[in-house]
């Protein structure tokens, strides 16, 4: 199965500020009662977006001007906590194609990459600059370039960092590793037969 | 060359280097549960894939099983459907399922060790971030996402970048009333919730040498709360005697050769670490959290931080956010904070020794009026032994509800939930906003004995005072 080569993500952006935004906040556990990931998008950030009666709380994702944003901006240690893939799935199903943050939790970064959703880091100052530009003009196009390792917006540009293994996988269209893993499966079973605990 | 346990296990399980530079790593043992695996089985069916090594995957149900209802169908139709889905998939693909009818069901991180499936020198993966628990045995254990569960099912391997290793040594003696939970809360408060990013933690030193397997599991369990993908303790005689005679442990001659292998897998003297952190055991106090991540902890004798005294703008805003959510007053002592619920259980502290230790002190005491207290054994096995020893009765007599095994109020995907802004003294591992089932529910993490102290006094309390723990 041929995968897209993800070299660039271009779209409108929205900032959900804060550090240590955990996956429980991205998708509360009660919405994980599902046997497929379809339909998770509407529960993204549910408890910080909605009151108990279902009405809206003030939240960037509830603002009409940010509707259709496909790039999320945030702070440090984004996606910490639970390993639930439901979190990046909910972001993707909601329409996000990439996340720019000051830093990411490991498992979240791995899960997102495997879904073809780049997680790139930028400095706090640069994220603040993008957020300010988007605040002024929400229709602004923000462009993440994974080859040049830059993000450009409103005629400006800033450097981004991406874990090299993730960048390679995305730009070369091998972000879902299943094909490669299957190729290595016979080598794997040869090693497994040598490990006593696996053959017993 | 001298190597760490991590390097030895990683090298022994390396299949090859993938095009993007990651390693294709053989996963010896795969554990699954009802919440994160049904979608993976769906992907397998869509792609027409078979399970590569069904005998190396083990399943159980824990996250959404009700702990107050044993017979099916469960009151929650979605929960019922998910459990049936797992049962169906295990049958279809030939996977061992520790279902409730087997008497071996429980939280996946309690069942693996209990059955002797978790062994030194192995690689383990599970679609749950607390898989690091299994590292207590000298295994390298990773929490993974659902697509990776698919990868492991289909190939018994996954793609992963190599981690660095940080050795965390805790030397000296813990003071009376200080437990393994305090050790890990202290480590996280010291190194930060993302201090472990990119690392596996090797826990060592005199305190870990003396710790039982259950105490080691409590610490390894919360490695992820410090940002570390994995955490482990080198295997020793304590490890071997725990494993001896368990259902999946090697038997006879195989046992002797396994022990020889397990001894050899421990980190070599003189090996190099990417980082070393040393902690003095005497500096660790009974620790409780005051905020909305597990790193926001203070000694029970401490005060709730004041944002005005923060050392940076960042710290100030995170304290403000936490205190606004927790409805706590800056500068006030954390001791004496009123609680509504006491929860004893979870994969951090739902093991036999946790209930045994609490029962010692709980005998003859009563849960304070107005406090809802629940005790949830981590597995059917734990529940059974507690019943044999009369521990369940001690809890019931004190006014705790005694439940059947599951994750229960740790993440509240089942009927056990906080209501409104209730405040819970909890032996679990996460105090995130909304974690315990109510979007405004509040959690204070602490050791089991501190949960018991909070339950009987109705507020966050120093267990050493409540139960008269003296210096000997
Ligand atoms: S007890 Fe809590 S942390 Fe542990 S596996 Fe269950 S839900 Fe996860």
XYZ file of C-alpha atoms and ligand atoms in Angstrom:
680
model
C 0.000 0.000 0.000
C 1.579 3.226 -1.148
C 1.470 6.014 1.388
C 1.489 9.727 0.688
C 4.805 11.463 0.978
C 4.102 14.127 3.562
C 6.572 16.916 2.858
C 4.368 19.921 3.525
C 1.291 20.699 5.546
C -0.485 23.898 4.689
C -3.600 25.247 6.301
C -5.142 27.549 8.828
C -3.977 27.340 12.419
C -5.482 27.624 15.872
C -3.699 27.935 19.197
C -4.746 25.912 22.237
C -2.315 27.316 24.778
C -0.960 25.521 27.819
C 1.734 23.116 28.943
C 1.360 19.420 29.784
C -1.920 19.029 27.896
C -2.584 15.354 28.556
C -4.421 12.818 26.453
C -7.227 12.612 29.018
C -7.894 16.255 28.214
C -7.575 15.712 24.458
C -10.115 12.906 24.615
C -11.743 12.065 27.972
C -11.763 8.342 28.760
C -15.515 7.945 28.618
C -15.455 8.540 24.858
C -13.116 5.601 24.400
C -15.973 3.166 24.637
C -15.917 2.425 20.957
C -14.727 -0.413 18.775
C -13.638 1.908 15.949
C -12.072 5.368 15.960
C -14.741 6.841 13.665
C -16.663 9.695 15.170
C -14.053 10.597 17.806
C -13.497 14.046 16.271
C -16.548 15.602 17.823
C -15.348 14.738 21.334
C -11.959 16.397 20.929
C -11.129 18.441 24.057
C -14.712 17.774 25.100
C -14.567 18.650 28.787
C -12.752 21.924 28.227
C -15.025 22.843 25.314
C -18.417 21.911 26.709
C -20.418 22.513 29.854
C -22.234 19.668 31.543
C -25.434 20.600 29.669
C -23.650 20.407 26.302
C -23.451 24.162 25.760
C -20.169 25.717 24.682
C -17.498 27.017 27.043
C -15.118 29.678 25.802
C -12.476 27.705 23.903
C -10.544 28.466 20.717
C -12.026 25.412 18.990
C -15.514 26.759 19.624
C -14.812 30.037 17.873
C -16.302 30.192 14.382
C -13.311 32.146 13.078
C -11.022 29.180 13.757
C -13.331 26.646 12.153
C -11.544 24.512 9.606
C -8.120 24.997 11.154
C -5.845 22.067 10.382
C -2.713 23.022 12.318
C -2.763 23.041 16.100
C -0.391 25.226 18.133
C 0.368 24.430 21.775
C 2.946 24.449 24.587
C 5.327 22.025 26.280
C 4.926 18.258 26.768
C 1.831 18.072 24.561
C 0.053 14.691 24.615
C 1.456 13.434 27.927
C -0.250 10.741 29.956
C -2.182 7.825 28.561
C -0.942 5.972 25.473
C -4.411 6.116 23.931
C -4.208 6.483 20.164
C -7.695 7.879 20.536
C -5.996 11.246 21.185
C -4.210 11.702 17.827
C -7.139 9.945 16.148
C -9.555 12.503 17.612
C -7.330 15.362 16.422
C -7.105 13.870 12.949
C -10.804 13.074 12.726
C -11.523 16.633 13.820
C -9.533 17.826 10.821
C -6.055 18.461 12.152
C -3.161 17.545 9.888
C -0.211 18.640 12.062
C 0.691 19.909 15.524
C 3.311 22.540 16.326
C 4.262 22.620 20.011
C 7.225 23.375 22.235
C 7.570 19.677 22.993
C 5.734 16.347 22.810
C 5.346 13.297 25.009
C 6.992 10.225 23.456
C 4.059 7.913 22.921
C 1.863 10.650 21.502
C 4.570 11.621 19.028
C 4.997 8.022 17.895
C 1.255 7.429 17.576
C 0.774 10.630 15.571
C 3.622 9.871 13.201
C 2.177 6.446 12.484
C -1.050 8.175 11.447
C 0.833 10.517 9.130
C 0.237 13.534 11.342
C 3.501 15.460 11.809
C 4.372 16.710 15.299
C 6.987 19.431 15.008
C 8.556 21.626 17.648
C 9.285 25.325 17.512
C 10.489 27.818 20.085
C 8.016 29.446 22.421
C 8.703 32.833 20.831
C 8.041 31.537 17.329
C 4.858 29.762 18.368
C 3.725 32.998 20.016
C 4.487 34.876 16.784
C 2.439 32.451 14.718
C -0.376 32.569 17.265
C -0.357 36.370 17.194
C -0.473 36.420 13.394
C -3.331 33.911 13.367
C -5.143 35.887 16.028
C -4.972 38.922 13.746
C -5.994 37.002 10.668
C -7.442 33.520 11.257
C -7.618 32.875 7.515
C -3.852 33.130 7.236
C -2.117 30.163 5.592
C 0.506 28.513 7.783
C 2.889 26.231 5.928
C 4.984 23.545 7.599
C 7.804 22.431 5.333
C 9.302 19.146 6.540
C 12.064 19.239 3.943
C 13.323 22.751 4.660
C 12.365 22.345 8.351
C 10.620 25.680 8.508
C 7.190 27.030 9.212
C 6.130 30.060 7.223
C 3.245 32.428 7.793
C 2.355 35.973 6.794
C 5.611 36.456 4.912
C 7.660 35.330 7.913
C 9.465 32.095 8.561
C 10.723 30.224 11.604
C 12.789 27.074 12.084
C 11.119 23.874 13.277
C 12.615 20.685 14.655
C 11.322 17.212 13.891
C 12.616 13.908 15.215
C 14.702 12.620 12.317
C 13.152 9.136 12.207
C 9.689 10.684 12.073
C 10.673 13.217 9.424
C 12.228 10.515 7.280
C 9.143 8.327 7.606
C 6.796 11.186 6.694
C 8.659 12.669 3.740
C 9.420 9.267 2.253
C 5.900 7.930 2.623
C 6.728 5.171 5.108
C 5.043 6.553 8.205
C 2.916 3.460 8.605
C 5.627 0.835 9.170
C 3.465 -2.264 8.695
C 4.813 -3.086 5.225
C 8.429 -2.906 6.356
C 7.682 -4.850 9.516
C 6.076 -7.635 7.530
C 9.182 -7.817 5.334
C 11.233 -8.418 8.476
C 8.844 -10.948 9.978
C 10.798 -14.062 8.974
C 13.992 -12.652 10.512
C 11.941 -11.935 13.597
C 10.700 -15.479 13.932
C 14.249 -16.788 13.505
C 15.300 -14.698 16.510
C 12.211 -15.757 18.439
C 13.120 -19.443 18.120
C 16.475 -18.700 19.730
C 14.871 -16.968 22.711
C 13.807 -19.679 25.116
C 10.943 -17.817 26.698
C 9.304 -17.302 23.326
C 9.576 -20.852 22.082
C 8.388 -22.528 25.282
C 32.146 -4.365 26.923
C 30.052 -3.692 30.012
C 26.410 -3.152 29.069
C 23.224 -2.057 30.775
C 20.263 -4.397 31.024
C 18.466 -2.133 28.592
C 21.195 -2.527 25.958
C 21.377 -6.305 26.395
C 17.639 -6.782 26.060
C 17.394 -4.339 23.180
C 20.247 -6.002 21.290
C 18.873 -9.506 21.858
C 15.528 -8.446 20.377
C 16.750 -6.320 17.486
C 15.543 -7.681 14.170
C 17.011 -5.000 11.926
C 17.326 -1.282 11.322
C 14.448 0.215 9.356
C 14.835 2.739 6.560
C 14.054 5.683 8.844
C 16.699 4.613 11.348
C 14.338 3.104 13.913
C 14.809 -0.457 15.119
C 12.476 -3.293 14.259
C 12.224 -4.747 17.745
C 10.956 -8.235 18.533
C 8.273 -8.129 21.213
C 8.436 -11.285 23.274
C 5.248 -10.770 25.232
C 2.190 -8.836 24.156
C -0.590 -7.980 26.603
C -3.954 -6.635 25.496
C -7.172 -5.375 27.079
C -10.640 -4.397 25.953
C -10.211 -0.659 25.349
C -7.295 -0.233 22.960
C -7.294 -3.553 21.096
C -10.706 -3.904 19.363
C -9.726 -1.249 16.805
C -6.437 -3.094 16.189
C -8.272 -6.312 15.459
C -10.477 -4.298 13.118
C -7.375 -3.093 11.252
C -6.091 -6.695 11.070
C -9.342 -7.816 9.467
C -9.347 -4.872 7.047
C -5.835 -5.738 5.900
C -6.493 -9.471 5.898
C -3.659 -10.121 8.361
C -3.157 -13.085 10.701
C -1.739 -12.948 14.221
C 1.913 -13.964 13.838
C 2.442 -15.610 17.248
C -0.878 -15.984 19.027
C 0.758 -17.866 21.918
C 2.738 -14.722 22.791
C -0.310 -12.480 23.270
C -2.368 -12.575 26.470
C -5.646 -10.751 27.026
C -7.728 -9.652 29.965
C -10.467 -7.129 30.760
C -9.888 -4.359 33.244
C -10.624 -0.803 32.118
C -14.369 -0.918 31.687
C -15.518 -3.952 33.620
C -17.951 -2.892 36.299
C -16.609 -3.702 39.775
C -20.051 -3.965 41.320
C -21.687 -6.212 38.742
C -20.406 -9.663 37.911
C -23.018 -11.163 35.623
C -23.431 -10.190 31.977
C -24.865 -8.369 30.141
C -23.419 -5.340 31.881
C -25.659 -2.363 32.546
C -23.611 -0.246 30.126
C -24.295 -1.648 26.637
C -21.140 -0.065 25.177
C -18.977 -1.698 27.837
C -20.741 -4.978 27.244
C -20.121 -4.712 23.497
C -16.403 -3.990 23.933
C -15.846 -6.968 26.176
C -17.735 -9.267 23.819
C -15.676 -7.891 20.952
C -12.424 -8.800 22.711
C -13.742 -12.249 23.544
C -14.679 -12.789 19.902
C -11.300 -11.569 18.624
C -9.335 -13.766 21.045
C -11.334 -16.762 19.907
C -10.948 -15.935 16.232
C -7.177 -15.435 16.466
C -6.384 -18.112 19.090
C -5.273 -15.813 21.919
C -5.302 -16.757 25.615
C -7.942 -14.683 27.386
C -8.011 -14.316 31.163
C -11.724 -13.679 31.175
C -13.675 -13.197 34.381
C -14.817 -16.814 34.310
C -11.200 -18.012 34.620
C -10.588 -16.507 38.056
C -7.397 -14.976 36.625
C -8.826 -11.696 35.349
C -7.579 -8.354 36.575
C -5.666 -5.237 35.659
C -3.302 -6.261 32.898
C -0.223 -5.031 34.791
C -1.152 -7.082 37.815
C -2.145 -10.219 35.925
C 1.105 -10.504 33.901
C 3.388 -10.710 36.961
C 0.909 -12.795 38.946
C 0.786 -15.437 36.214
C 4.575 -15.454 35.821
C 4.227 -14.169 32.248
C 6.330 -11.118 33.057
C 9.945 -12.306 33.148
C 13.427 -10.773 33.236
C 15.252 -10.088 30.001
C 12.090 -9.984 27.909
C 10.449 -7.288 25.813
C 6.829 -6.547 26.606
C 4.337 -4.281 24.889
C 0.780 -3.373 25.804
C -1.634 -0.729 24.622
C -1.457 1.052 27.928
C 1.077 3.581 29.147
C 1.599 1.889 32.516
C 3.173 -1.114 30.836
C 6.396 0.200 32.378
C 5.216 -1.659 35.530
C 6.625 -4.907 34.141
C 10.104 -3.393 34.196
C 10.192 -4.253 37.907
C 11.240 -7.735 36.742
C 14.073 -6.515 34.543
C 11.940 -6.586 31.410
C 11.873 -3.730 28.918
C 8.207 -2.882 28.682
C 6.572 -0.279 26.465
C 3.152 1.324 26.377
C 1.996 1.530 22.759
C -0.836 2.888 20.633
C -3.454 0.910 18.763
C -1.719 0.938 15.387
C 1.340 -0.519 17.098
C -0.865 -3.187 18.679
C -1.768 -4.092 15.107
C 1.944 -4.204 14.243
C 2.715 -6.516 17.154
C -0.253 -8.762 16.430
C 0.678 -9.025 12.759
C 4.458 -9.349 13.077
C 5.353 -9.721 16.787
C 7.587 -6.692 16.201
C 7.325 -2.939 16.254
C 9.292 0.083 15.083
C 10.957 2.045 17.851
C 13.878 4.391 18.393
C 16.484 3.330 20.940
C 16.200 5.030 24.320
C 18.917 6.499 26.504
C 19.305 5.113 30.028
C 19.219 7.162 33.214
C 20.139 5.388 36.443
C 18.210 6.664 39.454
C 19.836 5.506 42.665
C 18.011 5.810 45.958
C 20.352 5.055 48.836
C 20.015 4.999 52.589
C 16.888 4.071 54.534
C 13.336 5.251 54.038
C 11.853 6.796 57.144
C 8.929 5.025 58.858
C 5.627 5.669 57.085
C 7.342 6.317 53.731
C 6.400 3.903 50.953
C 7.281 3.053 47.351
C 4.547 5.411 46.157
C 6.240 8.274 47.981
C 9.540 7.345 46.349
C 8.147 7.663 42.831
C 6.075 10.786 43.595
C 9.271 12.315 44.990
C 11.280 11.293 41.910
C 8.691 12.818 39.570
C 8.413 16.006 41.625
C 12.220 16.246 41.493
C 12.858 15.445 37.823
C 9.607 16.813 36.393
C 6.790 15.268 34.376
C 8.793 15.436 31.163
C 12.232 14.943 32.700
C 12.346 11.372 31.395
C 11.583 12.118 27.751
C 13.845 9.946 25.585
C 14.959 7.798 28.515
C 14.424 4.451 30.118
C 14.877 4.722 33.879
C 17.000 2.148 35.698
C 16.010 2.258 39.379
C 18.714 1.073 41.738
C 20.375 1.585 45.089
C 19.861 0.210 48.583
C 16.189 1.099 48.719
C 15.410 -0.871 45.560
C 17.618 -3.758 46.683
C 15.456 -4.056 49.798
C 12.121 -3.470 48.049
C 9.731 -6.355 47.419
C 8.580 -7.012 43.844
C 5.300 -5.265 44.583
C 7.093 -2.138 45.748
C 9.324 -2.195 42.663
C 6.208 -2.460 40.504
C 4.668 0.590 42.160
C 7.699 2.664 41.228
C 8.166 1.298 37.687
C 4.439 1.788 37.080
C 4.709 5.560 37.288
C 7.858 5.940 35.133
C 5.610 7.243 32.389
C 4.325 9.998 34.676
C 7.904 11.255 34.705
C 8.000 11.137 30.903
C 10.143 7.971 30.688
C 8.927 5.426 28.182
C 10.181 2.511 30.277
C 11.568 1.898 33.757
C 13.229 -1.177 35.212
C 15.003 -2.742 38.156
C 17.780 -5.294 37.650
C 16.597 -8.825 38.490
C 17.912 -10.411 41.691
C 16.981 -13.112 44.216
C 13.832 -11.143 45.147
C 12.726 -11.362 41.510
C 13.473 -15.067 41.222
C 11.708 -16.039 44.413
C 8.624 -14.073 43.343
C 8.514 -15.916 40.023
C 9.208 -19.413 41.339
C 6.192 -21.684 40.951
C 3.939 -19.230 39.079
C 1.762 -20.735 36.316
C 3.865 -19.461 33.385
C 7.258 -19.594 35.126
C 9.747 -22.151 33.787
C 9.781 -25.454 35.664
C 12.451 -28.037 36.575
C 15.689 -27.851 34.602
C 14.254 -24.997 32.551
C 13.952 -22.991 35.767
C 17.661 -23.317 36.549
C 18.746 -22.273 33.086
C 16.250 -19.392 33.148
C 17.678 -18.101 36.439
C 21.184 -18.273 34.972
C 20.016 -16.240 31.969
C 18.184 -13.761 34.163
C 21.269 -13.199 36.305
C 23.341 -12.531 33.221
C 20.935 -9.951 31.834
C 21.393 -7.514 34.743
C 23.441 -4.388 34.051
C 27.174 -5.131 34.214
C 29.298 -3.478 36.871
C 31.089 -0.552 35.279
C 28.622 -0.060 32.423
C 28.014 3.508 31.308
C 24.756 5.390 31.656
C 23.620 8.444 29.744
C 22.791 10.058 33.057
C 22.897 9.228 36.783
C 20.716 10.785 39.470
C 21.251 10.095 43.174
C 18.579 10.538 45.787
C 18.914 10.220 49.531
C 16.125 8.024 50.940
C 15.978 10.067 54.138
C 14.928 13.131 52.109
C 11.691 11.448 51.001
C 8.545 12.252 52.976
C 5.028 10.896 52.586
C 4.112 12.803 49.439
C 0.760 14.017 48.140
C -0.150 15.956 45.026
C -1.889 19.306 45.099
C -2.214 19.943 41.368
C -3.258 18.467 38.057
C -0.216 16.466 37.096
C 1.705 13.860 39.110
C 4.762 16.106 39.391
C 2.837 18.690 41.397
C 3.491 17.055 44.751
C 4.585 18.171 48.226
C 5.472 16.440 51.494
C 2.384 15.975 53.648
C 3.877 18.502 56.064
C 4.206 21.062 53.251
C 2.014 23.857 51.994
C 0.139 24.441 48.764
C 2.421 26.539 46.545
C 1.822 30.223 46.118
C 1.918 31.415 42.505
C 3.303 34.742 43.678
C 6.403 32.945 44.917
C 6.940 31.067 41.652
C 10.411 31.271 40.160
C 9.201 31.847 36.599
C 6.169 33.110 34.705
C 5.648 29.588 33.415
C 5.611 28.084 36.847
C 3.288 30.788 38.061
C 0.712 30.152 35.371
C 0.834 26.402 35.868
C 0.306 26.807 39.629
C -2.567 29.230 39.004
C -4.219 26.866 36.550
C -3.859 23.928 38.948
C -5.142 25.793 41.989
C -8.117 27.207 40.104
C -9.078 23.681 39.050
C -8.345 22.090 42.434
C -10.076 24.904 44.332
C -7.186 25.017 46.794
C -5.795 28.058 48.611
C -2.176 29.064 48.007
C 0.014 28.945 51.076
C -2.394 26.769 53.070
C -1.178 23.464 54.506
C -2.176 20.538 52.269
C -2.919 18.572 55.441
C -6.507 19.046 56.504
C -7.929 19.451 52.982
C -11.425 17.917 53.127
C -12.040 14.881 50.940
C -15.248 13.296 49.623
C -14.008 9.998 48.246
C -11.194 7.572 49.108
C -10.083 5.173 46.379
C -7.740 2.291 47.048
C -6.757 0.260 44.017
C -5.293 0.541 40.459
C -2.213 -0.916 38.800
C -0.049 1.315 40.980
C -1.370 0.191 44.354
C -3.962 -2.549 43.943
C -1.748 -5.475 44.959
C -1.924 -7.836 47.896
C 0.748 -6.031 49.925
C -1.118 -2.738 49.557
C -4.290 -4.159 51.097
C -2.337 -6.131 53.688
C -0.447 -3.070 54.851
C -3.559 -0.906 55.056
C -5.543 -3.613 56.849
C -2.894 -3.658 59.593
C -3.781 -0.094 60.475
C -7.437 -0.004 59.496
C -8.527 -2.665 61.966
C -10.969 -1.159 64.440
C -11.140 2.184 62.625
C -14.104 3.680 60.755
C -14.379 5.661 57.555
C -15.359 9.251 58.438
C -19.003 10.227 58.024
C -19.777 11.565 54.550
C -16.769 9.905 52.879
C -17.353 7.303 50.190
C -14.518 4.789 50.420
C -13.937 2.015 47.923
C -11.301 -0.701 47.836
C -10.771 -2.506 44.556
C -8.359 -5.444 44.316
C -6.243 -5.304 41.180
C -7.031 -8.866 40.182
C -9.337 -11.728 41.010
C -6.257 -13.421 42.445
C -5.608 -10.543 44.836
C -9.294 -10.493 45.806
C -9.235 -14.216 46.532
C -6.208 -14.081 48.830
C -7.636 -11.031 50.612
C -10.802 -13.020 51.253
C -8.800 -15.990 52.553
C -6.896 -13.735 54.929
C -10.016 -11.875 56.054
C -8.651 -8.605 54.706
C -11.856 -7.833 52.835
C -13.691 -8.046 56.148
C -11.368 -5.516 57.771
C -12.148 -3.102 54.957
C -15.889 -3.752 55.053
C -16.017 -3.399 58.826
C -14.270 -0.062 58.513
C -16.902 1.126 56.060
C -15.134 0.599 52.735
C -17.032 -0.884 49.812
C -15.106 -3.986 48.734
C -15.337 -4.519 44.979
C -14.375 -7.038 42.344
C -11.229 -6.589 40.258
C -10.739 -3.841 37.691
C -9.344 -0.367 37.021
C -12.418 1.144 38.651
C -12.091 4.790 39.606
C -8.546 5.144 38.296
C -9.982 6.254 34.974
C -13.698 5.832 35.485
C -14.623 4.223 32.177
C -16.917 2.100 34.295
C -19.656 3.062 36.735
C -17.140 4.137 39.434
C -16.841 7.887 38.988
C -16.484 11.104 40.887
C -19.519 13.379 40.810
C -19.326 17.146 40.384
C -16.228 18.611 41.992
C -15.778 15.832 44.542
C -12.250 15.521 45.859
C -10.735 12.047 45.923
C -7.803 10.762 47.950
C -6.531 8.187 45.495
C -3.841 5.512 45.363
C -3.870 5.633 41.545
C -1.357 7.346 39.285
C -3.015 10.276 37.507
C -4.547 13.468 38.817
C -5.282 15.015 35.418
C -8.328 17.238 35.026
C -11.381 15.027 34.743
C -9.390 11.813 35.102
C -11.729 10.192 37.596
C -14.841 10.567 35.496
C -16.245 13.991 36.346
C -15.064 16.939 34.231
C -14.610 18.924 37.436
C -13.618 16.053 39.747
C -10.428 16.505 41.755
C -7.749 13.967 42.618
C -4.997 13.940 45.222
C -2.504 11.121 44.673
C -0.921 9.395 47.645
C 0.170 6.046 49.055
C -2.444 3.480 50.161
C -1.773 4.107 53.818
C -2.321 7.829 53.283
C -5.607 7.043 51.486
C -6.664 5.074 54.552
C -5.677 7.972 56.818
C -7.705 10.356 54.662
C -10.668 7.963 54.681
C -10.822 7.698 58.462
C -10.247 11.389 59.172
C -12.236 12.807 56.248
C -9.357 14.979 55.144
C -5.837 14.749 53.779
C -3.879 13.534 56.789
C -0.445 12.383 57.877
C -0.798 8.627 58.224
C 2.097 8.591 60.681
C 0.039 10.657 63.094
C -3.311 9.015 62.380
C -2.014 5.500 62.837
C 0.753 6.229 65.308
C 3.632 5.046 63.148
C 6.705 5.494 65.295
C 10.376 5.557 64.490
C 10.828 1.812 64.874
S -5.517 0.943 36.798
Fe -5.573 2.944 35.839
S -3.575 3.344 35.064
Fe -3.702 1.182 35.534
S -4.244 0.198 33.614
Fe -6.133 0.634 34.702
S -6.770 2.623 33.983
Fe -4.652 2.396 33.391
